[in-house]
DNA sequence: CTCTATCTGTCAAACTTTTGACGAAAGGGA
DNA sequence: TCCCTTTCGTCAAAAGTTTGACAGATAGAG
C-alpha cells in the first residue's frame, strides 16, 4: 500500500512537511522541476541532505533537471499519509482550542475537525464555527461515529494526561499535545508535542546566548 | 552572567522546557528532591540521558537523594533565559494570532505580549484582550518603544518571509514561526519553528505506519 | 557529434546524540 | 560500626545524522 524501501528515519520525517509545503507552492506556480540545490537553499539545508532524504523513497530525479515537482508532491503526500482524510477532535475550548478548531489550514490539508469538547459547563453549546462545544461525556460517541483517529489536546498542563487517557480509551491513534507536560501513551498510539511555550523557551535560550 | 561550563548542545536545550515544567510542578507540591530515574520515567527518557544532560550545567545532585528541586528549577530558569522578562509582538490577527496574544501561559512564563499587528485594514482597532490591532507601519515604533526582542509570525505562508524581514529590520532578535514556510534570517537572529500543521503531518505519518 | 557544465545517487568520513556500565558517595538498618 | 542499596557522575561504545567527495548521467551549445 505505502511504497517505500524501508522505514524512514525520524530526522527525515521531520523534514518532509517542509518539502511538501515548498513543492506544493511550486506546483501551484506551474514549475515543473526542482533541484536538490534549490530545495536546500530555500529550506536551510544542504543539497546532500536533500538527496540523501529522497533516497529513502521510490522516486528518482534526473541529472541536469532535478526532481519532477508533481511526482515529488504525490510521493510526499503518500508517505506523510495525507492521501487519506483524517478525522480530528479538539479537546479544550479555551482560546487556543477554539483557534485550532477554526484554523483554515487544517481542512485544507485533509484534517477535518469534527468536534470540540470542554469540561467547563459555561462553555458548553458555545459556537465555534460550524461546531458547538460538547461536554466530555460525549467524546466516545463522537469518536466512534466519525471514526476519529486523532485528537488535539489543548487543555492546561494538569489536565493533559487525563484527557489523553480518555482519547486513547476511545480509540484515537494519534495525539497532538499542546500542553507543556509530557503525555504517557502505549506505543500503539503516537504522540507529537507541539508546545508553543516550549518553543518560546528554547528561543529565549538561543537569544540569550547568541553572540 | 550566565553560569555554564560550555555551550549546551541543541538536543539538550530541546529537553530543558520539559524538565522545567515537571520540576515547577514538583516545587508547587513542595516536593524537595527528584531523581534522574523519576524524571526519566515521567518524561519518557532514560536516566542516563537525564544525568548526562544535567552534567552540562553547574549543578550537582546527591547520591541516594537525587536533585534538589528548587535549585534545579532556578538553574533551568537561568539557562533558558527566563529570568529576564521578554517583550513580544504578534504579527497576524487571524484566529491563531489572536489566540496566541491571549494565551495566559505566555505572561505566566515571562513573555509579555505588547502588541498585535495586521495588514488587513478591516481588522485594525479590533480589541484583543487589552490590546488593539495596529497597522504594520506602527511596528517599528512599538518595537523601539517597548524594547521588543521577540516576534511571533502568525500570518499565512506567503507573507511569512516579508513579515520576518520587517521584524528583523526593526531589531527583533528571535522569531517564532507558526507558518509552514521556512524563514531565512541572518545568524544574529534565532528562528524557531512551531508549525502545528507540520506536527500534524508528522503525526499522520506515524499513525499510518504504526503496526 | 562531442564537449562542457550541471545535477543525481551513493558511499564513507565526521559529527552528534543516546545508551550502558561501573566506581564512588551517601543514607539507613542491623 | 559495617554493610547494603540507591543514586550520582563519568566514560566509552553504539546508534543515528549530516556532510563532503566523486562517478556517472544528461541537456544543450558549438
Tab-separated table of C-alpha atoms (C1' of nucleotides) in Angstrom:
chain	number	residue	atom	x	y	z
A	1	UNK	CA	0.000	0.000	0.000
A	2	UNK	CA	2.554	2.534	1.073
A	3	UNK	CA	5.561	2.143	-1.165
A	4	UNK	CA	8.931	2.797	0.407
A	5	UNK	CA	12.122	0.807	0.569
A	6	UNK	CA	12.466	0.766	4.324
A	7	UNK	CA	11.423	2.694	7.391
A	8	UNK	CA	12.247	6.359	7.054
A	9	UNK	CA	14.353	7.731	9.926
A	10	UNK	CA	12.710	10.276	12.241
A	11	UNK	CA	15.158	13.008	11.304
A	12	UNK	CA	13.991	12.689	7.714
A	13	UNK	CA	10.283	12.524	8.555
A	14	UNK	CA	10.609	15.842	10.392
A	15	UNK	CA	11.725	17.497	7.174
A	16	UNK	CA	9.027	16.049	4.932
A	17	UNK	CA	6.356	18.636	5.774
A	18	UNK	CA	8.821	21.359	4.829
A	19	UNK	CA	9.487	19.757	1.477
A	20	UNK	CA	5.799	19.266	0.885
A	21	UNK	CA	4.929	22.876	1.623
A	22	UNK	CA	7.585	24.149	-0.745
A	23	UNK	CA	6.809	21.697	-3.531
A	24	UNK	CA	3.100	22.435	-3.320
A	25	UNK	CA	3.834	26.112	-3.773
A	26	UNK	CA	5.918	25.276	-6.850
A	27	UNK	CA	3.142	23.131	-8.281
A	28	UNK	CA	0.695	25.990	-7.912
A	29	UNK	CA	3.087	28.207	-9.839
A	30	UNK	CA	3.292	25.525	-12.533
A	31	UNK	CA	7.005	24.999	-12.011
A	32	UNK	CA	7.816	21.508	-13.276
A	33	UNK	CA	11.269	20.777	-11.941
A	34	UNK	CA	13.181	21.493	-8.784
A	35	UNK	CA	16.804	20.693	-7.905
A	36	UNK	CA	18.217	19.483	-4.623
A	37	UNK	CA	20.182	22.694	-4.604
A	38	UNK	CA	17.161	24.949	-4.824
A	39	UNK	CA	15.363	22.992	-2.113
A	40	UNK	CA	18.410	23.148	0.109
A	41	UNK	CA	18.789	26.889	-0.288
A	42	UNK	CA	15.128	27.630	0.282
A	43	UNK	CA	14.726	25.363	3.267
A	44	UNK	CA	18.006	25.989	5.051
A	45	UNK	CA	19.568	22.576	4.376
A	46	UNK	CA	22.461	21.212	2.323
A	47	UNK	CA	21.827	19.648	-1.079
A	48	UNK	CA	23.452	16.498	0.186
A	49	UNK	CA	20.850	16.171	2.920
A	50	UNK	CA	18.065	16.648	0.405
A	51	UNK	CA	19.370	13.921	-1.909
A	52	UNK	CA	20.038	11.597	0.988
A	53	UNK	CA	16.496	12.150	2.255
A	54	UNK	CA	14.921	11.427	-1.115
A	55	UNK	CA	16.960	8.249	-1.413
A	56	UNK	CA	14.650	6.719	1.193
A	57	UNK	CA	11.746	6.687	-1.159
A	58	UNK	CA	10.991	5.159	-4.531
A	59	UNK	CA	11.449	8.276	-6.513
A	60	UNK	CA	14.300	9.386	-8.695
A	61	UNK	CA	15.426	12.675	-10.045
A	62	UNK	CA	17.077	13.202	-13.403
A	63	UNK	CA	20.575	14.548	-13.850
A	64	UNK	CA	20.695	18.096	-15.054
A	65	UNK	CA	16.981	18.706	-14.370
A	66	UNK	CA	16.256	17.719	-10.809
A	67	UNK	CA	13.030	16.306	-9.454
A	68	UNK	CA	9.662	16.480	-11.141
A	69	UNK	CA	7.503	18.585	-8.831
A	70	UNK	CA	4.169	16.826	-9.219
A	71	UNK	CA	5.651	13.377	-8.768
A	72	UNK	CA	7.569	14.554	-5.731
A	73	UNK	CA	4.455	16.128	-4.284
A	74	UNK	CA	2.499	12.910	-4.695
A	75	UNK	CA	5.298	10.904	-3.172
A	76	UNK	CA	5.396	13.155	-0.108
A	77	UNK	CA	1.622	13.131	0.242
A	78	UNK	CA	1.656	9.366	0.129
A	79	UNK	CA	4.464	8.989	2.633
A	80	UNK	CA	3.013	11.508	5.036
A	81	UNK	CA	-0.289	9.662	4.860
A	82	UNK	CA	-2.219	12.745	3.793
A	83	UNK	CA	-3.854	10.860	0.955
A	84	UNK	CA	-6.478	9.699	3.403
A	85	UNK	CA	-8.706	12.264	5.109
A	86	UNK	CA	-8.218	12.383	8.853
A	87	UNK	CA	-10.972	12.987	11.336
A	88	UNK	CA	-9.851	15.040	14.292
A	89	UNK	CA	-11.319	16.226	17.575
A	90	UNK	CA	-10.092	19.111	19.701
A	91	UNK	CA	-10.294	18.871	23.474
A	92	UNK	CA	-10.232	22.198	25.295
A	93	UNK	CA	-12.291	25.160	24.118
A	94	UNK	CA	-10.057	27.888	25.509
A	95	UNK	CA	-8.507	30.474	23.219
A	96	UNK	CA	-6.046	28.028	21.780
A	97	UNK	CA	-8.507	25.170	21.276
A	98	UNK	CA	-11.024	27.400	19.538
A	99	UNK	CA	-8.363	28.911	17.298
A	100	UNK	CA	-7.187	25.474	16.267
A	101	UNK	CA	-10.729	24.303	15.581
A	102	UNK	CA	-11.135	27.291	13.264
A	103	UNK	CA	-7.712	27.106	11.639
A	104	UNK	CA	-8.333	27.075	7.880
A	105	UNK	CA	-5.054	25.305	7.200
A	106	UNK	CA	-6.269	22.023	8.732
A	107	UNK	CA	-9.173	21.156	6.415
A	108	UNK	CA	-7.087	22.425	3.509
A	109	UNK	CA	-4.510	19.748	4.320
A	110	UNK	CA	-7.006	16.957	4.875
A	111	UNK	CA	-7.616	17.220	8.595
A	112	UNK	CA	-11.313	17.608	9.343
A	113	UNK	CA	-12.224	18.886	12.749
A	114	UNK	CA	-15.381	17.033	13.706
A	115	UNK	CA	-15.810	18.051	17.321
A	116	UNK	CA	-14.636	20.318	20.112
A	117	UNK	CA	-15.040	19.425	23.781
A	118	UNK	CA	-14.635	21.067	27.157
A	119	UNK	CA	-15.445	20.104	30.706
A	120	UNK	CA	-16.342	23.634	31.740
A	121	UNK	CA	-20.186	23.778	31.750
A	122	UNK	CA	-20.205	27.510	30.990
A	123	UNK	CA	-18.539	26.803	27.643
A	124	UNK	CA	-20.989	24.127	26.541
A	125	UNK	CA	-23.042	24.950	23.492
A	126	UNK	CA	-20.754	27.848	22.567
A	127	UNK	CA	-20.484	28.135	18.773
A	128	UNK	CA	-17.053	27.574	17.242
A	129	UNK	CA	-17.526	27.950	13.512
A	130	UNK	CA	-19.979	25.265	12.476
A	131	UNK	CA	-19.399	23.212	15.626
A	132	UNK	CA	-20.608	23.716	19.127
A	133	UNK	CA	-18.730	22.855	22.262
A	134	UNK	CA	-19.768	19.481	23.657
A	135	UNK	CA	-19.306	18.007	27.138
A	136	UNK	CA	-16.583	15.434	27.723
A	137	UNK	CA	-19.046	12.591	28.205
A	138	UNK	CA	-19.983	12.773	24.517
A	139	UNK	CA	-16.386	12.232	23.448
A	140	UNK	CA	-16.593	8.432	22.961
A	141	UNK	CA	-19.787	8.672	20.905
A	142	UNK	CA	-18.409	11.299	18.546
A	143	UNK	CA	-15.119	9.445	18.180
A	144	UNK	CA	-16.960	6.228	17.373
A	145	UNK	CA	-19.465	7.759	14.997
A	146	UNK	CA	-16.969	9.769	12.934
A	147	UNK	CA	-14.187	7.210	13.066
A	148	UNK	CA	-11.910	9.844	14.588
A	149	UNK	CA	-8.235	8.876	14.545
A	150	UNK	CA	-6.530	11.911	16.011
A	151	UNK	CA	-7.042	14.185	18.973
A	152	UNK	CA	-5.608	17.589	19.731
A	153	UNK	CA	-5.007	18.140	23.440
A	154	UNK	CA	-5.375	21.874	24.118
A	155	UNK	CA	-6.042	21.906	27.856
A	156	UNK	CA	-3.950	23.155	30.811
A	157	UNK	CA	-0.964	21.005	31.782
A	158	UNK	CA	-2.630	19.451	34.826
A	159	UNK	CA	-5.490	18.024	32.774
A	160	UNK	CA	-3.452	16.881	29.761
A	161	UNK	CA	-2.746	13.311	30.840
A	162	UNK	CA	-6.311	12.512	31.862
A	163	UNK	CA	-7.701	13.935	28.628
A	164	UNK	CA	-5.149	11.905	26.697
A	165	UNK	CA	-6.249	8.768	28.526
A	166	UNK	CA	-9.880	9.398	27.600
A	167	UNK	CA	-8.959	9.870	23.954
A	168	UNK	CA	-6.842	6.728	23.923
A	169	UNK	CA	-9.559	4.618	25.508
A	170	UNK	CA	-11.998	5.938	22.919
A	171	UNK	CA	-9.712	4.594	20.199
A	172	UNK	CA	-7.753	7.561	18.910
A	173	UNK	CA	-4.403	6.586	17.355
A	174	UNK	CA	-2.546	9.880	17.342
A	175	UNK	CA	-2.304	12.774	19.773
A	176	UNK	CA	-1.075	16.283	19.208
A	177	UNK	CA	-0.090	17.661	22.580
A	178	UNK	CA	-0.208	21.427	23.006
A	179	UNK	CA	0.405	21.317	26.771
A	180	UNK	CA	3.827	21.691	28.339
A	181	UNK	CA	3.587	18.307	30.111
A	182	UNK	CA	4.788	15.018	28.771
A	183	UNK	CA	1.991	12.605	27.871
A	184	UNK	CA	2.432	8.889	28.553
A	185	UNK	CA	0.809	6.611	25.974
A	186	UNK	CA	1.026	2.970	24.928
A	187	UNK	CA	3.205	2.514	21.869
A	188	UNK	CA	0.258	1.796	19.619
A	189	UNK	CA	-0.548	5.481	19.965
A	190	UNK	CA	1.749	8.185	18.570
A	191	UNK	CA	2.187	11.409	20.456
A	192	UNK	CA	3.731	14.513	18.966
A	193	UNK	CA	4.410	17.600	21.030
A	194	UNK	CA	3.761	20.987	19.534
A	195	UNK	CA	4.275	23.000	22.585
A	196	UNK	CA	4.390	26.625	21.676
A	197	UNK	CA	5.537	27.673	25.101
A	198	UNK	CA	8.395	25.185	24.940
A	199	UNK	CA	9.449	26.696	21.625
A	200	UNK	CA	9.428	30.180	23.115
A	201	UNK	CA	11.590	28.966	25.994
A	202	UNK	CA	14.002	27.415	23.531
A	203	UNK	CA	14.040	30.695	21.648
A	204	UNK	CA	14.661	32.554	24.858
A	205	UNK	CA	17.747	30.435	25.418
A	206	UNK	CA	19.181	30.969	21.970
A	207	UNK	CA	18.557	34.697	22.073
A	208	UNK	CA	20.220	34.952	25.491
A	209	UNK	CA	23.303	33.146	24.311
A	210	UNK	CA	23.733	34.417	20.770
A	211	UNK	CA	26.846	36.474	20.338
B	1	UNK	CA	26.387	36.308	33.988
B	2	UNK	CA	25.049	33.028	32.765
B	3	UNK	CA	26.951	30.272	34.518
B	4	UNK	CA	27.563	27.136	32.498
B	5	UNK	CA	30.674	25.166	31.709
B	6	UNK	CA	30.315	25.224	27.939
B	7	UNK	CA	27.722	25.588	25.219
B	8	UNK	CA	24.814	23.231	25.746
B	9	UNK	CA	24.062	21.025	22.704
B	10	UNK	CA	20.769	21.656	20.886
B	11	UNK	CA	19.446	18.199	21.693
B	12	UNK	CA	19.759	19.021	25.370
B	13	UNK	CA	18.250	22.506	25.066
B	14	UNK	CA	15.141	20.976	23.480
B	15	UNK	CA	14.560	18.946	26.623
B	16	UNK	CA	15.050	21.777	29.108
B	17	UNK	CA	11.499	23.130	28.875
B	18	UNK	CA	10.204	19.637	29.673
B	19	UNK	CA	12.384	19.406	32.738
B	20	UNK	CA	11.370	22.872	33.818
B	21	UNK	CA	7.661	22.152	33.511
B	22	UNK	CA	7.949	18.997	35.558
B	23	UNK	CA	10.199	20.467	38.215
B	24	UNK	CA	7.966	23.508	38.610
B	25	UNK	CA	5.023	21.219	39.256
B	26	UNK	CA	7.065	19.400	41.918
B	27	UNK	CA	8.039	22.676	43.547
B	28	UNK	CA	4.392	23.670	43.792
B	29	UNK	CA	3.653	20.383	45.525
B	30	UNK	CA	6.520	21.106	47.935
B	31	UNK	CA	8.473	18.057	46.813
B	32	UNK	CA	12.110	18.698	47.674
B	33	UNK	CA	14.033	16.045	45.780
B	34	UNK	CA	13.772	14.323	42.439
B	35	UNK	CA	15.896	11.519	40.997
B	36	UNK	CA	17.121	11.081	37.438
B	37	UNK	CA	15.052	7.937	37.408
B	38	UNK	CA	11.798	9.638	38.242
B	39	UNK	CA	12.432	12.374	35.697
B	40	UNK	CA	13.250	9.784	33.057
B	41	UNK	CA	10.106	7.795	33.701
B	42	UNK	CA	7.823	10.809	33.738
B	43	UNK	CA	9.289	12.447	30.669
B	44	UNK	CA	9.864	9.409	28.507
B	45	UNK	CA	13.671	9.421	28.660
B	46	UNK	CA	16.401	7.231	30.140
B	47	UNK	CA	18.003	8.131	33.436
B	48	UNK	CA	21.341	8.162	31.699
B	49	UNK	CA	20.161	10.904	29.371
B	50	UNK	CA	18.924	12.937	32.295
B	51	UNK	CA	22.225	12.728	34.159
B	52	UNK	CA	24.199	13.414	31.014
B	53	UNK	CA	22.038	16.484	30.325
B	54	UNK	CA	22.498	17.879	33.821
B	55	UNK	CA	26.241	17.393	33.573
B	56	UNK	CA	26.299	20.368	31.196
B	57	UNK	CA	25.422	22.765	33.960
B	58	UNK	CA	26.936	23.793	37.255
B	59	UNK	CA	24.590	21.838	39.404
B	60	UNK	CA	25.085	18.591	41.232
B	61	UNK	CA	22.803	16.015	42.660
B	62	UNK	CA	23.457	13.997	45.770
B	63	UNK	CA	23.833	10.243	45.783
B	64	UNK	CA	20.852	8.484	47.255
B	65	UNK	CA	18.631	11.575	47.176
B	66	UNK	CA	18.731	12.986	43.693
B	67	UNK	CA	18.453	16.635	42.717
B	68	UNK	CA	17.121	19.410	44.875
B	69	UNK	CA	14.014	20.675	43.087
B	70	UNK	CA	14.246	24.384	43.820
B	71	UNK	CA	17.896	24.583	42.867
B	72	UNK	CA	17.234	22.670	39.683
B	73	UNK	CA	14.320	24.917	38.841
B	74	UNK	CA	16.449	28.024	39.290
B	75	UNK	CA	19.217	26.543	37.210
B	76	UNK	CA	16.832	25.771	34.360
B	77	UNK	CA	15.230	29.210	34.561
B	78	UNK	CA	18.646	30.778	34.369
B	79	UNK	CA	19.807	28.680	31.451
B	80	UNK	CA	16.620	29.131	29.490
B	81	UNK	CA	16.924	32.871	29.987
B	82	UNK	CA	13.502	33.168	31.567
B	83	UNK	CA	14.896	35.179	34.449
B	84	UNK	CA	14.562	38.263	32.285
B	85	UNK	CA	11.129	39.379	31.113
B	86	UNK	CA	10.721	39.252	27.364
B	87	UNK	CA	8.729	41.716	25.340
B	88	UNK	CA	6.952	40.094	22.426
B	89	UNK	CA	4.826	41.218	19.484
B	90	UNK	CA	2.437	39.085	17.460
B	91	UNK	CA	2.059	39.719	13.743
B	92	UNK	CA	-1.147	38.422	12.223
B	93	UNK	CA	-4.506	38.905	13.913
B	94	UNK	CA	-6.234	35.855	12.469
B	95	UNK	CA	-7.614	33.149	14.728
B	96	UNK	CA	-4.206	31.844	15.600
B	97	UNK	CA	-2.572	35.231	16.184
B	98	UNK	CA	-5.389	36.396	18.439
B	99	UNK	CA	-5.346	33.145	20.406
B	100	UNK	CA	-1.616	33.462	20.963
B	101	UNK	CA	-1.931	37.085	22.044
B	102	UNK	CA	-4.477	35.978	24.638
B	103	UNK	CA	-2.676	32.808	25.738
B	104	UNK	CA	-2.409	33.019	29.536
B	105	UNK	CA	0.622	30.763	29.595
B	106	UNK	CA	2.865	33.377	27.986
B	107	UNK	CA	2.755	36.149	30.609
B	108	UNK	CA	2.863	33.472	33.291
B	109	UNK	CA	6.237	32.367	31.918
B	110	UNK	CA	7.643	35.848	31.488
B	111	UNK	CA	6.664	36.617	27.909
B	112	UNK	CA	4.683	39.873	27.740
B	113	UNK	CA	2.699	40.458	24.593
B	114	UNK	CA	2.949	44.188	23.940
B	115	UNK	CA	1.362	44.465	20.511
B	116	UNK	CA	-0.573	42.719	17.785
B	117	UNK	CA	-0.417	43.777	14.143
B	118	UNK	CA	-2.164	43.038	10.898
B	119	UNK	CA	-2.086	44.482	7.424
B	120	UNK	CA	-5.807	43.910	6.831
B	121	UNK	CA	-7.496	47.314	7.364
B	122	UNK	CA	-10.777	45.666	8.429
B	123	UNK	CA	-9.023	44.161	11.437
B	124	UNK	CA	-7.473	47.420	12.644
B	125	UNK	CA	-8.660	48.646	16.004
B	126	UNK	CA	-10.190	45.261	16.847
B	127	UNK	CA	-9.827	44.542	20.572
B	128	UNK	CA	-7.708	41.557	21.551
B	129	UNK	CA	-7.740	41.468	25.321
B	130	UNK	CA	-6.184	44.725	26.480
B	131	UNK	CA	-4.527	45.375	23.119
B	132	UNK	CA	-5.927	46.565	19.868
B	133	UNK	CA	-4.805	45.516	16.440
B	134	UNK	CA	-2.386	48.015	14.918
B	135	UNK	CA	-1.320	48.538	11.316
B	136	UNK	CA	2.041	47.229	10.136
B	137	UNK	CA	3.524	50.692	9.774
B	138	UNK	CA	3.476	51.135	13.552
B	139	UNK	CA	5.576	48.010	14.056
B	140	UNK	CA	8.989	49.763	14.254
B	141	UNK	CA	7.732	52.355	16.742
B	142	UNK	CA	6.233	49.781	19.093
B	143	UNK	CA	9.310	47.575	18.854
B	144	UNK	CA	11.566	50.510	19.642
B	145	UNK	CA	9.466	51.917	22.451
B	146	UNK	CA	8.935	48.627	24.319
B	147	UNK	CA	12.390	47.201	23.587
B	148	UNK	CA	10.758	44.181	21.984
B	149	UNK	CA	13.126	41.266	21.453
B	150	UNK	CA	10.883	38.591	20.003
B	151	UNK	CA	8.232	38.359	17.345
B	152	UNK	CA	5.641	35.679	16.680
B	153	UNK	CA	4.894	35.258	12.995
B	154	UNK	CA	1.295	34.065	12.677
B	155	UNK	CA	0.487	35.013	9.096
B	156	UNK	CA	-0.187	32.860	6.005
B	157	UNK	CA	2.836	31.177	4.437
B	158	UNK	CA	3.152	33.615	1.520
B	159	UNK	CA	3.562	36.598	3.837
B	160	UNK	CA	5.815	34.973	6.438
B	161	UNK	CA	9.185	35.931	4.973
B	162	UNK	CA	8.312	39.582	4.383
B	163	UNK	CA	6.892	39.932	7.889
B	164	UNK	CA	10.035	38.325	9.271
B	165	UNK	CA	12.173	40.808	7.356
B	166	UNK	CA	10.234	43.732	8.828
B	167	UNK	CA	10.665	42.352	12.341
B	168	UNK	CA	14.382	41.788	11.812
B	169	UNK	CA	14.962	45.279	10.447
B	170	UNK	CA	13.118	46.674	13.452
B	171	UNK	CA	15.631	44.940	15.709
B	172	UNK	CA	13.918	41.807	16.947
B	173	UNK	CA	16.390	39.051	17.937
B	174	UNK	CA	14.186	35.970	17.968
B	175	UNK	CA	11.344	34.759	15.779
B	176	UNK	CA	8.757	32.118	16.459
B	177	UNK	CA	7.472	30.933	13.099
B	178	UNK	CA	3.963	29.490	13.029
B	179	UNK	CA	3.809	29.332	9.221
B	180	UNK	CA	4.631	26.237	7.221
B	181	UNK	CA	7.340	28.048	5.221
B	182	UNK	CA	10.989	28.239	6.084
B	183	UNK	CA	12.156	31.683	7.165
B	184	UNK	CA	15.593	32.938	6.126
B	185	UNK	CA	17.330	35.130	8.711
B	186	UNK	CA	20.849	36.390	9.420
B	187	UNK	CA	22.574	34.327	12.078
B	188	UNK	CA	22.321	37.081	14.651
B	189	UNK	CA	18.600	36.284	14.739
B	190	UNK	CA	17.299	32.937	16.018
B	191	UNK	CA	14.314	31.354	14.364
B	192	UNK	CA	12.340	28.520	15.875
B	193	UNK	CA	9.567	26.784	14.002
B	194	UNK	CA	6.441	25.791	15.865
B	195	UNK	CA	4.395	24.731	12.950
B	196	UNK	CA	1.310	22.993	14.153
B	197	UNK	CA	0.375	21.800	10.706
B	198	UNK	CA	3.817	20.262	10.259
B	199	UNK	CA	3.357	18.405	13.521
B	200	UNK	CA	0.016	17.054	12.382
B	201	UNK	CA	1.585	15.848	9.142
B	202	UNK	CA	4.319	14.130	11.108
B	203	UNK	CA	1.648	12.543	13.276
B	204	UNK	CA	-0.236	11.451	10.193
B	205	UNK	CA	2.876	9.621	9.028
B	206	UNK	CA	3.461	7.821	12.270
B	207	UNK	CA	-0.161	6.800	12.618
B	208	UNK	CA	-0.169	5.478	9.037
B	209	UNK	CA	2.903	3.378	9.633
B	210	UNK	CA	2.417	2.177	13.161
B	211	UNK	CA	1.984	-1.539	13.346
C	1	DC	C1'	28.624	14.571	-32.653
C	2	DT	C1'	31.447	15.973	-28.998
C	3	DC	C1'	32.415	18.691	-25.180
C	4	DT	C1'	31.134	21.004	-21.008
C	5	DA	C1'	28.584	22.250	-17.131
C	6	DT	C1'	25.112	20.695	-14.068
C	7	DC	C1'	22.839	17.624	-11.328
C	8	DT	C1'	21.787	13.000	-9.359
C	9	DG	C1'	22.880	8.790	-6.408
C	10	DT	C1'	25.903	6.701	-3.299
C	11	DC	C1'	29.446	5.952	-0.153
C	12	DA	C1'	32.306	6.684	3.650
C	13	DA	C1'	34.017	10.031	6.989
C	14	DA	C1'	32.864	13.344	10.522
C	15	DC	C1'	29.976	14.711	13.848
C	16	DT	C1'	26.156	14.390	17.289
C	17	DT	C1'	23.254	12.024	20.400
C	18	DT	C1'	21.898	8.186	23.234
C	19	DT	C1'	22.835	4.306	25.933
C	20	DG	C1'	25.004	1.029	29.067
C	21	DA	C1'	28.480	0.110	32.525
C	22	DC	C1'	30.834	0.936	36.577
C	23	DG	C1'	33.215	3.219	40.510
C	24	DA	C1'	32.265	6.167	44.278
C	25	DA	C1'	29.211	8.730	47.557
C	26	DA	C1'	25.542	8.673	50.881
C	27	DG	C1'	21.780	7.180	53.742
C	28	DG	C1'	19.663	3.731	56.673
C	29	DG	C1'	19.197	-0.631	59.060
C	30	DA	C1'	21.387	-4.491	61.623
D	1	DT	C1'	30.105	0.350	63.184
D	2	DC	C1'	29.617	-2.004	58.898
D	3	DC	C1'	27.140	-3.479	55.164
D	4	DC	C1'	23.578	-2.977	51.622
D	5	DT	C1'	21.055	-0.374	48.480
D	6	DT	C1'	20.189	3.644	45.905
D	7	DT	C1'	21.735	7.109	43.042
D	8	DC	C1'	25.079	10.111	41.139
D	9	DG	C1'	28.997	11.405	37.674
D	10	DT	C1'	31.732	9.907	34.001
D	11	DC	C1'	33.392	7.444	30.350
D	12	DA	C1'	33.430	4.914	26.198
D	13	DA	C1'	30.740	2.190	22.950
D	14	DA	C1'	26.778	2.169	19.947
D	15	DA	C1'	23.458	4.299	17.206
D	16	DG	C1'	21.873	7.943	14.458
D	17	DT	C1'	22.556	12.090	11.462
D	18	DT	C1'	24.901	15.260	8.424
D	19	DT	C1'	28.371	16.385	5.256
D	20	DG	C1'	31.746	16.197	1.526
D	21	DA	C1'	33.511	13.882	-2.459
D	22	DC	C1'	33.133	11.816	-6.671
D	23	DA	C1'	31.470	8.707	-10.524
D	24	DG	C1'	28.037	8.628	-13.871
D	25	DA	C1'	24.069	10.626	-16.402
D	26	DT	C1'	22.043	14.137	-19.302
D	27	DA	C1'	20.897	18.552	-21.641
D	28	DG	C1'	22.390	21.943	-24.543
D	29	DA	C1'	25.993	24.657	-27.045
D	30	DG	C1'	29.211	24.699	-30.557
